[in-house]
Amino acid sequence: MTEFAVERVEIDTLVVGGGQAGVAMSEHLGNLGVPHLVLERDRIAEAWRTSRWDSLVANGPAWHDRFPGMEFDDVDADAFASKERVAAYFEAYAGKIGAPIRTGVEVRKVERNEGRPGFTVETSEGVIEAHRVVAATGPFQRPVIPPIAPDDERLVQIHSSAYRNPRQLPEGAVLVVGAGSSGVQIAEELQRSGKRVYLSVGPHDRPPRAYRGRDFCWWLGVLGEWDAEVMKPGTEHVTIAVSGANGGKTIDFRELAHQGMTLVGRTQAFKDGVATFEADLADNLARGDANYLAMLDAADDYAARNGLDLPEEPEARRIPPDPACVTEPVRELDLNDAGVTAIVWATGFTVDYDWLAVDAFDEHGKPQHQRGVSSEPGVYFVGLPWLSRRGSSFIWGVWHDAKHIADHIATQRKYLAYHETAQRQETHTPAEPSIDDTSAERVS
């Protein structure tokens, strides 16, 4: 990308973040003729490159997890692209659309101007005056390790964002806390490497990877689930256990246990080298089963109503018997006696908007917005889960959310253009020559 080194620039719309959200915003803003600049502190799609484990692949098939304007040219439509291939895809897409992205530039502070429009933006390469700011930094900004983590130098403790492969961990057993997509994939990889693994399982949804010859992404689409606008009550802290690893398969916790993994309930506390767990393992598995079977029911109903010629799959309804760790759950685990030398915290992320010093957040620091349009005029968010609907957390969902935000920006520009024209007519001031450029405009 073009070098960026200026003392001061002015731009209509500044997009902060050059991942999938930033690239999508640039495409839509460019199509609408909105002058803009995208700043990325590292490389394009850097999180896919360096904040994921080595064997990670996309959770959705290649036909689904992409932008409408470009397919993966070297990945089978029903396969799952590697993290390196996903990062390369976004870099190529940015080049295809001519996105004005400046890499290696960190945004340090954004403040609203007083008495004049727009925002003053402090960056590692100078100051930018922007009429609008789009926060496209995504939801995976600050890894969360809960305060219950033990203060024990004998244990190697890492967050899933820092995990790369089994060789990274010392000899001995591993406790993986969190059984969403990241936790269960890491736990299975560790088990395959020969390690003894304890997996702490909380409430979760467990969709089938595929059913009756169609991926679960397809089923959620035809069933209208991607368009759900709000979470169902009580699902705010429910993770989704689905994986594209090893060609993709349905996550089955009981099967993992029958292969040697020890399942435990939610991690409760650590004291004197002993971990304690909630007595909720069986309930959490039952909840996952109910979610799984409900989706099979909905798929069967849809196929019957529409006369779809898809092969029936009665074997998919088979639930393995409960393993011993479910019928006789482990409530306490002496880590030393169990040989546990490492803990992997697959406990998610939180957002980090310390750089965005505007009135756009609630008392808990969460963005206040409606479909990405912030409560602070001129500030926008894109790339967050449930920004507008359930599909917002998927690559194609980010693209559609970005289009809505770009349309909103274009509409605001039309209102302001009318205001400026009206003012000139009222004061009989000749119109100044206009500049319509998609790059930054030097002002000093």
Short mmCIF file of N, CA, C and O in Angstrom, two decimals, residues 282-391:
data_model
loop_
_atom_site.label_atom_id
_atom_site.label_comp_id
_atom_site.label_asym_id
_atom_site.label_seq_id
_atom_site.Cartn_x
_atom_site.Cartn_y
_atom_site.Cartn_z
N ALA A 282 -23.89 -31.79 32.63
CA ALA A 282 -24.98 -32.54 31.98
C ALA A 282 -26.03 -31.59 31.41
O ALA A 282 -26.53 -31.80 30.29
N ASP A 283 -26.35 -30.54 32.14
CA ASP A 283 -27.34 -29.57 31.66
C ASP A 283 -26.83 -28.84 30.41
O ASP A 283 -27.60 -28.59 29.47
N ASN A 284 -25.55 -28.49 30.41
CA ASN A 284 -24.98 -27.79 29.25
C ASN A 284 -24.98 -28.68 28.01
O ASN A 284 -25.28 -28.21 26.90
N LEU A 285 -24.65 -29.95 28.20
CA LEU A 285 -24.68 -30.87 27.07
C LEU A 285 -26.11 -31.07 26.57
O LEU A 285 -26.35 -31.13 25.35
N ALA A 286 -27.05 -31.16 27.49
CA ALA A 286 -28.45 -31.34 27.10
C ALA A 286 -28.95 -30.13 26.32
O ALA A 286 -29.71 -30.27 25.35
N ARG A 287 -28.54 -28.96 26.74
CA ARG A 287 -28.94 -27.75 26.02
C ARG A 287 -28.38 -27.78 24.60
O ARG A 287 -29.07 -27.44 23.63
N GLY A 288 -27.11 -28.17 24.47
CA GLY A 288 -26.51 -28.27 23.14
C GLY A 288 -27.22 -29.29 22.27
O GLY A 288 -27.45 -29.06 21.08
N ASP A 289 -27.61 -30.42 22.88
CA ASP A 289 -28.35 -31.44 22.13
C ASP A 289 -29.69 -30.90 21.64
O ASP A 289 -30.10 -31.16 20.51
N ALA A 290 -30.38 -30.17 22.51
CA ALA A 290 -31.70 -29.63 22.15
C ALA A 290 -31.57 -28.66 20.98
O ALA A 290 -32.39 -28.67 20.05
N ASN A 291 -30.53 -27.83 21.01
CA ASN A 291 -30.30 -26.90 19.91
C ASN A 291 -30.02 -27.66 18.61
O ASN A 291 -30.55 -27.33 17.54
N TYR A 292 -29.22 -28.68 18.71
CA TYR A 292 -28.85 -29.51 17.56
C TYR A 292 -30.08 -30.19 16.96
O TYR A 292 -30.34 -30.10 15.75
N LEU A 293 -30.86 -30.83 17.80
CA LEU A 293 -32.03 -31.56 17.31
C LEU A 293 -33.10 -30.62 16.76
O LEU A 293 -33.81 -30.95 15.79
N ALA A 294 -33.24 -29.45 17.37
CA ALA A 294 -34.22 -28.47 16.88
C ALA A 294 -33.87 -28.02 15.47
O ALA A 294 -34.77 -27.81 14.63
N MET A 295 -32.59 -27.89 15.18
CA MET A 295 -32.21 -27.49 13.84
C MET A 295 -32.48 -28.62 12.84
O MET A 295 -32.91 -28.35 11.71
N LEU A 296 -32.25 -29.85 13.24
CA LEU A 296 -32.59 -30.97 12.36
C LEU A 296 -34.09 -31.00 12.08
O LEU A 296 -34.51 -31.24 10.93
N ASP A 297 -34.89 -30.76 13.11
CA ASP A 297 -36.35 -30.73 12.93
C ASP A 297 -36.75 -29.64 11.93
O ASP A 297 -37.57 -29.87 11.03
N ALA A 298 -36.18 -28.45 12.12
CA ALA A 298 -36.51 -27.33 11.23
C ALA A 298 -36.09 -27.63 9.80
O ALA A 298 -36.80 -27.31 8.85
N ALA A 299 -34.93 -28.27 9.63
CA ALA A 299 -34.46 -28.61 8.30
C ALA A 299 -35.36 -29.65 7.65
O ALA A 299 -35.72 -29.54 6.46
N ASP A 300 -35.77 -30.66 8.41
CA ASP A 300 -36.67 -31.69 7.87
C ASP A 300 -38.00 -31.07 7.45
O ASP A 300 -38.54 -31.40 6.38
N ASP A 301 -38.53 -30.18 8.30
CA ASP A 301 -39.80 -29.52 7.97
C ASP A 301 -39.68 -28.70 6.69
O ASP A 301 -40.56 -28.72 5.83
N TYR A 302 -38.58 -27.97 6.57
CA TYR A 302 -38.38 -27.13 5.39
C TYR A 302 -38.27 -27.99 4.13
O TYR A 302 -38.87 -27.68 3.09
N ALA A 303 -37.51 -29.09 4.23
CA ALA A 303 -37.35 -29.98 3.07
C ALA A 303 -38.69 -30.58 2.64
O ALA A 303 -38.99 -30.67 1.45
N ALA A 304 -39.50 -30.98 3.63
CA ALA A 304 -40.80 -31.57 3.31
C ALA A 304 -41.74 -30.54 2.68
O ALA A 304 -42.42 -30.83 1.68
N ARG A 305 -41.79 -29.34 3.24
CA ARG A 305 -42.70 -28.30 2.74
C ARG A 305 -42.35 -27.90 1.31
O ARG A 305 -43.23 -27.58 0.52
N ASN A 306 -41.07 -27.91 1.00
CA ASN A 306 -40.63 -27.43 -0.30
C ASN A 306 -40.30 -28.55 -1.29
O ASN A 306 -39.85 -28.27 -2.40
N GLY A 307 -40.54 -29.78 -0.86
CA GLY A 307 -40.31 -30.91 -1.76
C GLY A 307 -38.87 -31.04 -2.21
O GLY A 307 -38.61 -31.40 -3.36
N LEU A 308 -37.93 -30.75 -1.32
CA LEU A 308 -36.51 -30.82 -1.70
C LEU A 308 -36.05 -32.27 -1.77
O LEU A 308 -36.29 -33.06 -0.85
N ASP A 309 -35.36 -32.59 -2.81
CA ASP A 309 -34.84 -33.94 -2.99
C ASP A 309 -33.46 -34.04 -2.34
O ASP A 309 -32.43 -34.09 -3.02
N LEU A 310 -33.46 -34.04 -1.02
CA LEU A 310 -32.23 -34.16 -0.25
C LEU A 310 -32.27 -35.47 0.54
O LEU A 310 -33.30 -35.81 1.11
N PRO A 311 -31.17 -36.21 0.58
CA PRO A 311 -31.18 -37.53 1.24
C PRO A 311 -31.48 -37.42 2.73
O PRO A 311 -30.95 -36.56 3.42
N GLU A 312 -32.37 -38.26 3.21
CA GLU A 312 -32.65 -38.28 4.64
C GLU A 312 -31.43 -38.80 5.39
O GLU A 312 -30.61 -39.54 4.85
N GLU A 313 -31.32 -38.39 6.65
CA GLU A 313 -30.12 -38.73 7.42
C GLU A 313 -30.52 -39.09 8.85
O GLU A 313 -30.20 -38.38 9.80
N PRO A 314 -31.22 -40.20 9.04
CA PRO A 314 -31.68 -40.57 10.38
C PRO A 314 -30.54 -40.80 11.37
O PRO A 314 -30.70 -40.58 12.58
N GLU A 315 -29.37 -41.22 10.88
CA GLU A 315 -28.24 -41.48 11.79
C GLU A 315 -27.77 -40.22 12.49
O GLU A 315 -27.16 -40.27 13.56
N ALA A 316 -28.08 -39.06 11.89
CA ALA A 316 -27.65 -37.79 12.50
C ALA A 316 -28.30 -37.55 13.85
O ALA A 316 -27.80 -36.75 14.66
N ARG A 317 -29.41 -38.23 14.12
CA ARG A 317 -30.11 -38.03 15.39
C ARG A 317 -29.58 -38.93 16.52
O ARG A 317 -30.07 -38.86 17.64
N ARG A 318 -28.59 -39.72 16.21
CA ARG A 318 -28.04 -40.59 17.25
C ARG A 318 -27.17 -39.77 18.21
O ARG A 318 -26.24 -39.09 17.79
N ILE A 319 -27.48 -39.83 19.48
CA ILE A 319 -26.70 -39.18 20.52
C ILE A 319 -25.90 -40.26 21.25
O ILE A 319 -26.49 -41.21 21.79
N PRO A 320 -24.58 -40.16 21.30
CA PRO A 320 -23.79 -41.19 21.99
C PRO A 320 -24.16 -41.27 23.47
O PRO A 320 -24.66 -40.30 24.06
N PRO A 321 -23.95 -42.41 24.10
CA PRO A 321 -24.22 -42.54 25.53
C PRO A 321 -23.32 -41.62 26.34
O PRO A 321 -22.22 -41.26 25.91
N ASP A 322 -23.81 -41.24 27.52
CA ASP A 322 -23.01 -40.37 28.38
C ASP A 322 -21.75 -41.09 28.84
O ASP A 322 -21.82 -42.21 29.35
N PRO A 323 -20.60 -40.46 28.69
CA PRO A 323 -19.36 -41.04 29.22
C PRO A 323 -19.30 -40.90 30.74
O PRO A 323 -20.12 -40.19 31.35
N ALA A 324 -18.32 -41.53 31.34
CA ALA A 324 -18.20 -41.52 32.80
C ALA A 324 -18.05 -40.11 33.36
O ALA A 324 -18.56 -39.80 34.45
N CYS A 325 -17.35 -39.23 32.62
CA CYS A 325 -17.14 -37.88 33.16
C CYS A 325 -18.43 -37.07 33.21
O CYS A 325 -18.48 -36.01 33.85
N VAL A 326 -19.49 -37.56 32.54
CA VAL A 326 -20.80 -36.90 32.62
C VAL A 326 -21.65 -37.55 33.71
O VAL A 326 -22.31 -36.85 34.49
N THR A 327 -21.66 -38.87 33.77
CA THR A 327 -22.46 -39.57 34.79
C THR A 327 -21.84 -39.42 36.19
O THR A 327 -22.55 -39.43 37.19
N GLU A 328 -20.53 -39.30 36.25
CA GLU A 328 -19.82 -39.10 37.52
C GLU A 328 -18.91 -37.89 37.38
O GLU A 328 -17.69 -38.00 37.27
N PRO A 329 -19.51 -36.69 37.35
CA PRO A 329 -18.75 -35.49 37.00
C PRO A 329 -17.63 -35.14 37.99
O PRO A 329 -17.76 -35.36 39.20
N VAL A 330 -16.56 -34.61 37.43
CA VAL A 330 -15.44 -34.13 38.24
C VAL A 330 -15.79 -32.73 38.74
O VAL A 330 -15.96 -31.81 37.94
N ARG A 331 -15.89 -32.59 40.03
CA ARG A 331 -16.20 -31.27 40.62
C ARG A 331 -14.95 -30.56 41.13
O ARG A 331 -14.92 -29.34 41.22
N GLU A 332 -13.93 -31.33 41.46
CA GLU A 332 -12.66 -30.76 41.93
C GLU A 332 -11.52 -31.48 41.22
O GLU A 332 -11.59 -32.68 40.97
N LEU A 333 -10.47 -30.72 40.91
CA LEU A 333 -9.32 -31.30 40.24
C LEU A 333 -8.05 -30.73 40.85
O LEU A 333 -7.78 -29.53 40.74
N ASP A 334 -7.28 -31.60 41.50
CA ASP A 334 -5.97 -31.20 41.99
C ASP A 334 -5.04 -31.15 40.79
O ASP A 334 -4.71 -32.18 40.20
N LEU A 335 -4.65 -29.96 40.38
CA LEU A 335 -3.90 -29.80 39.14
C LEU A 335 -2.57 -30.53 39.17
O LEU A 335 -2.16 -31.12 38.16
N ASN A 336 -1.90 -30.53 40.31
CA ASN A 336 -0.62 -31.21 40.41
C ASN A 336 -0.79 -32.72 40.29
O ASN A 336 -0.07 -33.39 39.53
N ASP A 337 -1.77 -33.28 41.02
CA ASP A 337 -2.00 -34.72 40.96
C ASP A 337 -2.43 -35.15 39.56
O ASP A 337 -2.10 -36.27 39.12
N ALA A 338 -3.18 -34.28 38.85
CA ALA A 338 -3.64 -34.61 37.50
C ALA A 338 -2.57 -34.36 36.44
O ALA A 338 -2.78 -34.68 35.27
N GLY A 339 -1.45 -33.80 36.85
CA GLY A 339 -0.37 -33.53 35.90
C GLY A 339 -0.63 -32.36 34.99
O GLY A 339 0.00 -32.23 33.94
N VAL A 340 -1.54 -31.46 35.39
CA VAL A 340 -1.86 -30.29 34.56
C VAL A 340 -0.74 -29.27 34.69
O VAL A 340 -0.44 -28.78 35.78
N THR A 341 -0.11 -28.95 33.58
CA THR A 341 0.98 -27.98 33.56
C THR A 341 0.63 -26.71 32.80
O THR A 341 1.42 -25.77 32.79
N ALA A 342 -0.54 -26.70 32.15
CA ALA A 342 -0.91 -25.53 31.34
C ALA A 342 -2.42 -25.34 31.33
O ALA A 342 -3.18 -26.31 31.44
N ILE A 343 -2.82 -24.08 31.20
CA ILE A 343 -4.24 -23.73 31.04
C ILE A 343 -4.36 -22.86 29.80
O ILE A 343 -3.62 -21.88 29.64
N VAL A 344 -5.27 -23.22 28.91
CA VAL A 344 -5.59 -22.39 27.75
C VAL A 344 -6.94 -21.75 28.00
O VAL A 344 -7.95 -22.44 28.17
N TRP A 345 -6.97 -20.43 28.05
CA TRP A 345 -8.20 -19.69 28.32
C TRP A 345 -8.86 -19.32 26.99
O TRP A 345 -8.48 -18.35 26.33
N ALA A 346 -9.85 -20.10 26.58
CA ALA A 346 -10.63 -19.81 25.38
C ALA A 346 -11.90 -19.07 25.80
O ALA A 346 -13.02 -19.52 25.60
N THR A 347 -11.68 -17.93 26.41
CA THR A 347 -12.75 -17.20 27.09
C THR A 347 -13.12 -15.90 26.41
O THR A 347 -13.73 -15.02 27.01
N GLY A 348 -12.76 -15.79 25.14
CA GLY A 348 -13.28 -14.68 24.34
C GLY A 348 -12.50 -13.39 24.45
O GLY A 348 -11.40 -13.33 25.01
N PHE A 349 -13.13 -12.35 23.92
CA PHE A 349 -12.50 -11.03 23.81
C PHE A 349 -13.49 -9.96 24.25
O PHE A 349 -14.68 -10.20 24.39
N THR A 350 -12.96 -8.78 24.43
CA THR A 350 -13.80 -7.61 24.63
C THR A 350 -13.31 -6.53 23.67
O THR A 350 -12.21 -6.61 23.12
N VAL A 351 -14.14 -5.53 23.46
CA VAL A 351 -13.75 -4.44 22.57
C VAL A 351 -12.84 -3.47 23.31
O VAL A 351 -12.81 -3.43 24.54
N ASP A 352 -12.09 -2.70 22.56
CA ASP A 352 -11.19 -1.70 23.14
C ASP A 352 -11.31 -0.43 22.31
O ASP A 352 -10.74 -0.32 21.22
N TYR A 353 -12.04 0.52 22.85
CA TYR A 353 -12.22 1.79 22.15
C TYR A 353 -11.63 2.95 22.96
O TYR A 353 -12.14 4.07 22.92
N ASP A 354 -10.54 2.70 23.65
CA ASP A 354 -9.91 3.76 24.44
C ASP A 354 -9.47 4.93 23.56
O ASP A 354 -9.37 6.07 24.03
N TRP A 355 -9.21 4.65 22.29
CA TRP A 355 -8.76 5.69 21.37
C TRP A 355 -9.90 6.58 20.88
O TRP A 355 -9.66 7.66 20.31
N LEU A 356 -11.14 6.13 21.11
CA LEU A 356 -12.30 6.85 20.58
C LEU A 356 -12.95 7.66 21.70
O LEU A 356 -13.85 7.18 22.40
N ALA A 357 -12.47 8.89 21.88
CA ALA A 357 -12.90 9.73 23.00
C ALA A 357 -14.13 10.56 22.63
O ALA A 357 -14.09 11.80 22.57
N VAL A 358 -15.24 9.87 22.38
CA VAL A 358 -16.49 10.52 22.01
C VAL A 358 -17.62 9.93 22.84
O VAL A 358 -17.47 8.88 23.47
N ASP A 359 -18.77 10.60 22.82
CA ASP A 359 -19.91 10.17 23.63
C ASP A 359 -20.74 9.14 22.85
O ASP A 359 -21.85 9.42 22.41
N ALA A 360 -20.17 7.94 22.70
CA ALA A 360 -20.85 6.92 21.91
C ALA A 360 -20.96 5.59 22.64
O ALA A 360 -21.22 4.56 22.03
N PHE A 361 -20.79 5.62 23.98
CA PHE A 361 -20.75 4.37 24.74
C PHE A 361 -21.64 4.44 25.97
O PHE A 361 -21.88 5.53 26.52
N ASP A 362 -22.13 3.27 26.40
CA ASP A 362 -22.94 3.24 27.61
C ASP A 362 -22.04 3.15 28.84
O ASP A 362 -20.80 3.23 28.73
N GLU A 363 -22.65 2.97 30.01
CA GLU A 363 -21.87 2.98 31.26
C GLU A 363 -20.93 1.78 31.36
O GLU A 363 -20.00 1.78 32.19
N HIS A 364 -21.14 0.77 30.53
CA HIS A 364 -20.27 -0.41 30.53
C HIS A 364 -19.22 -0.36 29.43
O HIS A 364 -18.48 -1.33 29.23
N GLY A 365 -19.17 0.75 28.70
CA GLY A 365 -18.19 0.89 27.64
C GLY A 365 -18.58 0.24 26.33
O GLY A 365 -17.76 0.14 25.41
N LYS A 366 -19.84 -0.19 26.21
CA LYS A 366 -20.29 -0.81 24.96
C LYS A 366 -20.81 0.25 24.00
O LYS A 366 -21.47 1.21 24.42
N PRO A 367 -20.54 0.09 22.72
CA PRO A 367 -21.01 1.07 21.74
C PRO A 367 -22.54 1.19 21.73
O PRO A 367 -23.25 0.18 21.78
N GLN A 368 -23.02 2.42 21.69
CA GLN A 368 -24.45 2.67 21.53
C GLN A 368 -24.71 3.01 20.06
O GLN A 368 -24.17 3.99 19.55
N HIS A 369 -25.51 2.19 19.41
CA HIS A 369 -25.72 2.39 17.99
C HIS A 369 -27.01 1.72 17.55
O HIS A 369 -27.59 0.89 18.27
N GLN A 370 -27.45 2.06 16.37
CA GLN A 370 -28.56 1.39 15.70
C GLN A 370 -28.06 0.97 14.33
O GLN A 370 -27.80 1.80 13.47
N ARG A 371 -27.87 -0.33 14.16
CA ARG A 371 -27.32 -0.88 12.92
C ARG A 371 -26.00 -0.22 12.54
O ARG A 371 -25.72 0.03 11.38
N GLY A 372 -25.19 0.09 13.55
CA GLY A 372 -23.87 0.66 13.31
C GLY A 372 -23.82 2.16 13.28
O GLY A 372 -22.74 2.75 13.26
N VAL A 373 -24.98 2.82 13.26
CA VAL A 373 -25.03 4.28 13.29
C VAL A 373 -25.03 4.71 14.75
O VAL A 373 -25.97 4.44 15.49
N SER A 374 -23.97 5.35 15.17
CA SER A 374 -23.74 5.64 16.58
C SER A 374 -24.68 6.72 17.12
O SER A 374 -25.23 7.53 16.38
N SER A 375 -24.80 6.71 18.44
CA SER A 375 -25.53 7.79 19.12
C SER A 375 -24.77 9.10 19.03
O SER A 375 -25.33 10.17 19.25
N GLU A 376 -23.49 9.05 18.72
CA GLU A 376 -22.67 10.25 18.49
C GLU A 376 -22.67 10.54 17.00
O GLU A 376 -22.11 9.77 16.20
N PRO A 377 -23.32 11.62 16.55
CA PRO A 377 -23.39 11.91 15.12
C PRO A 377 -22.00 11.93 14.48
O PRO A 377 -21.07 12.53 15.01
N GLY A 378 -21.90 11.26 13.36
CA GLY A 378 -20.63 11.23 12.64
C GLY A 378 -19.73 10.06 12.99
O GLY A 378 -18.69 9.87 12.36
N VAL A 379 -20.12 9.26 13.99
CA VAL A 379 -19.34 8.08 14.38
C VAL A 379 -20.13 6.83 14.04
O VAL A 379 -21.35 6.77 14.28
N TYR A 380 -19.43 5.84 13.49
CA TYR A 380 -20.08 4.61 13.05
C TYR A 380 -19.28 3.40 13.53
O TYR A 380 -18.06 3.49 13.73
N PHE A 381 -19.97 2.27 13.69
CA PHE A 381 -19.32 1.01 14.05
C PHE A 381 -19.68 -0.04 13.01
O PHE A 381 -20.82 -0.12 12.57
N VAL A 382 -18.70 -0.86 12.65
CA VAL A 382 -18.96 -1.96 11.73
C VAL A 382 -18.05 -3.13 12.13
O VAL A 382 -16.95 -2.92 12.64
N GLY A 383 -18.55 -4.35 11.92
CA GLY A 383 -17.77 -5.53 12.24
C GLY A 383 -18.09 -6.17 13.57
O GLY A 383 -17.45 -7.16 13.95
N LEU A 384 -19.09 -5.66 14.27
CA LEU A 384 -19.44 -6.21 15.59
C LEU A 384 -20.52 -7.29 15.45
O LEU A 384 -21.39 -7.20 14.57
N PRO A 385 -20.50 -8.31 16.32
CA PRO A 385 -21.58 -9.31 16.31
C PRO A 385 -22.92 -8.65 16.59
O PRO A 385 -23.02 -7.72 17.37
N TRP A 386 -23.94 -9.14 15.90
CA TRP A 386 -25.31 -8.64 16.07
C TRP A 386 -25.41 -7.13 15.82
O TRP A 386 -26.25 -6.45 16.39
N LEU A 387 -24.56 -6.62 14.94
CA LEU A 387 -24.65 -5.20 14.62
C LEU A 387 -26.02 -4.87 14.06
O LEU A 387 -26.64 -3.87 14.43
N SER A 388 -26.50 -5.73 13.15
CA SER A 388 -27.85 -5.55 12.62
C SER A 388 -28.67 -6.83 12.70
O SER A 388 -29.89 -6.79 12.71
N ARG A 389 -27.98 -7.97 12.75
CA ARG A 389 -28.66 -9.27 12.74
C ARG A 389 -27.65 -10.35 13.10
O ARG A 389 -26.46 -10.09 13.28
N ARG A 390 -28.14 -11.57 13.17
CA ARG A 390 -27.29 -12.70 13.55
C ARG A 390 -26.12 -12.88 12.60
O ARG A 390 -25.00 -13.22 13.00
N GLY A 391 -26.32 -12.65 11.32
CA GLY A 391 -25.28 -12.86 10.33
C GLY A 391 -24.17 -11.83 10.35
O GLY A 391 -23.19 -11.95 9.61
#
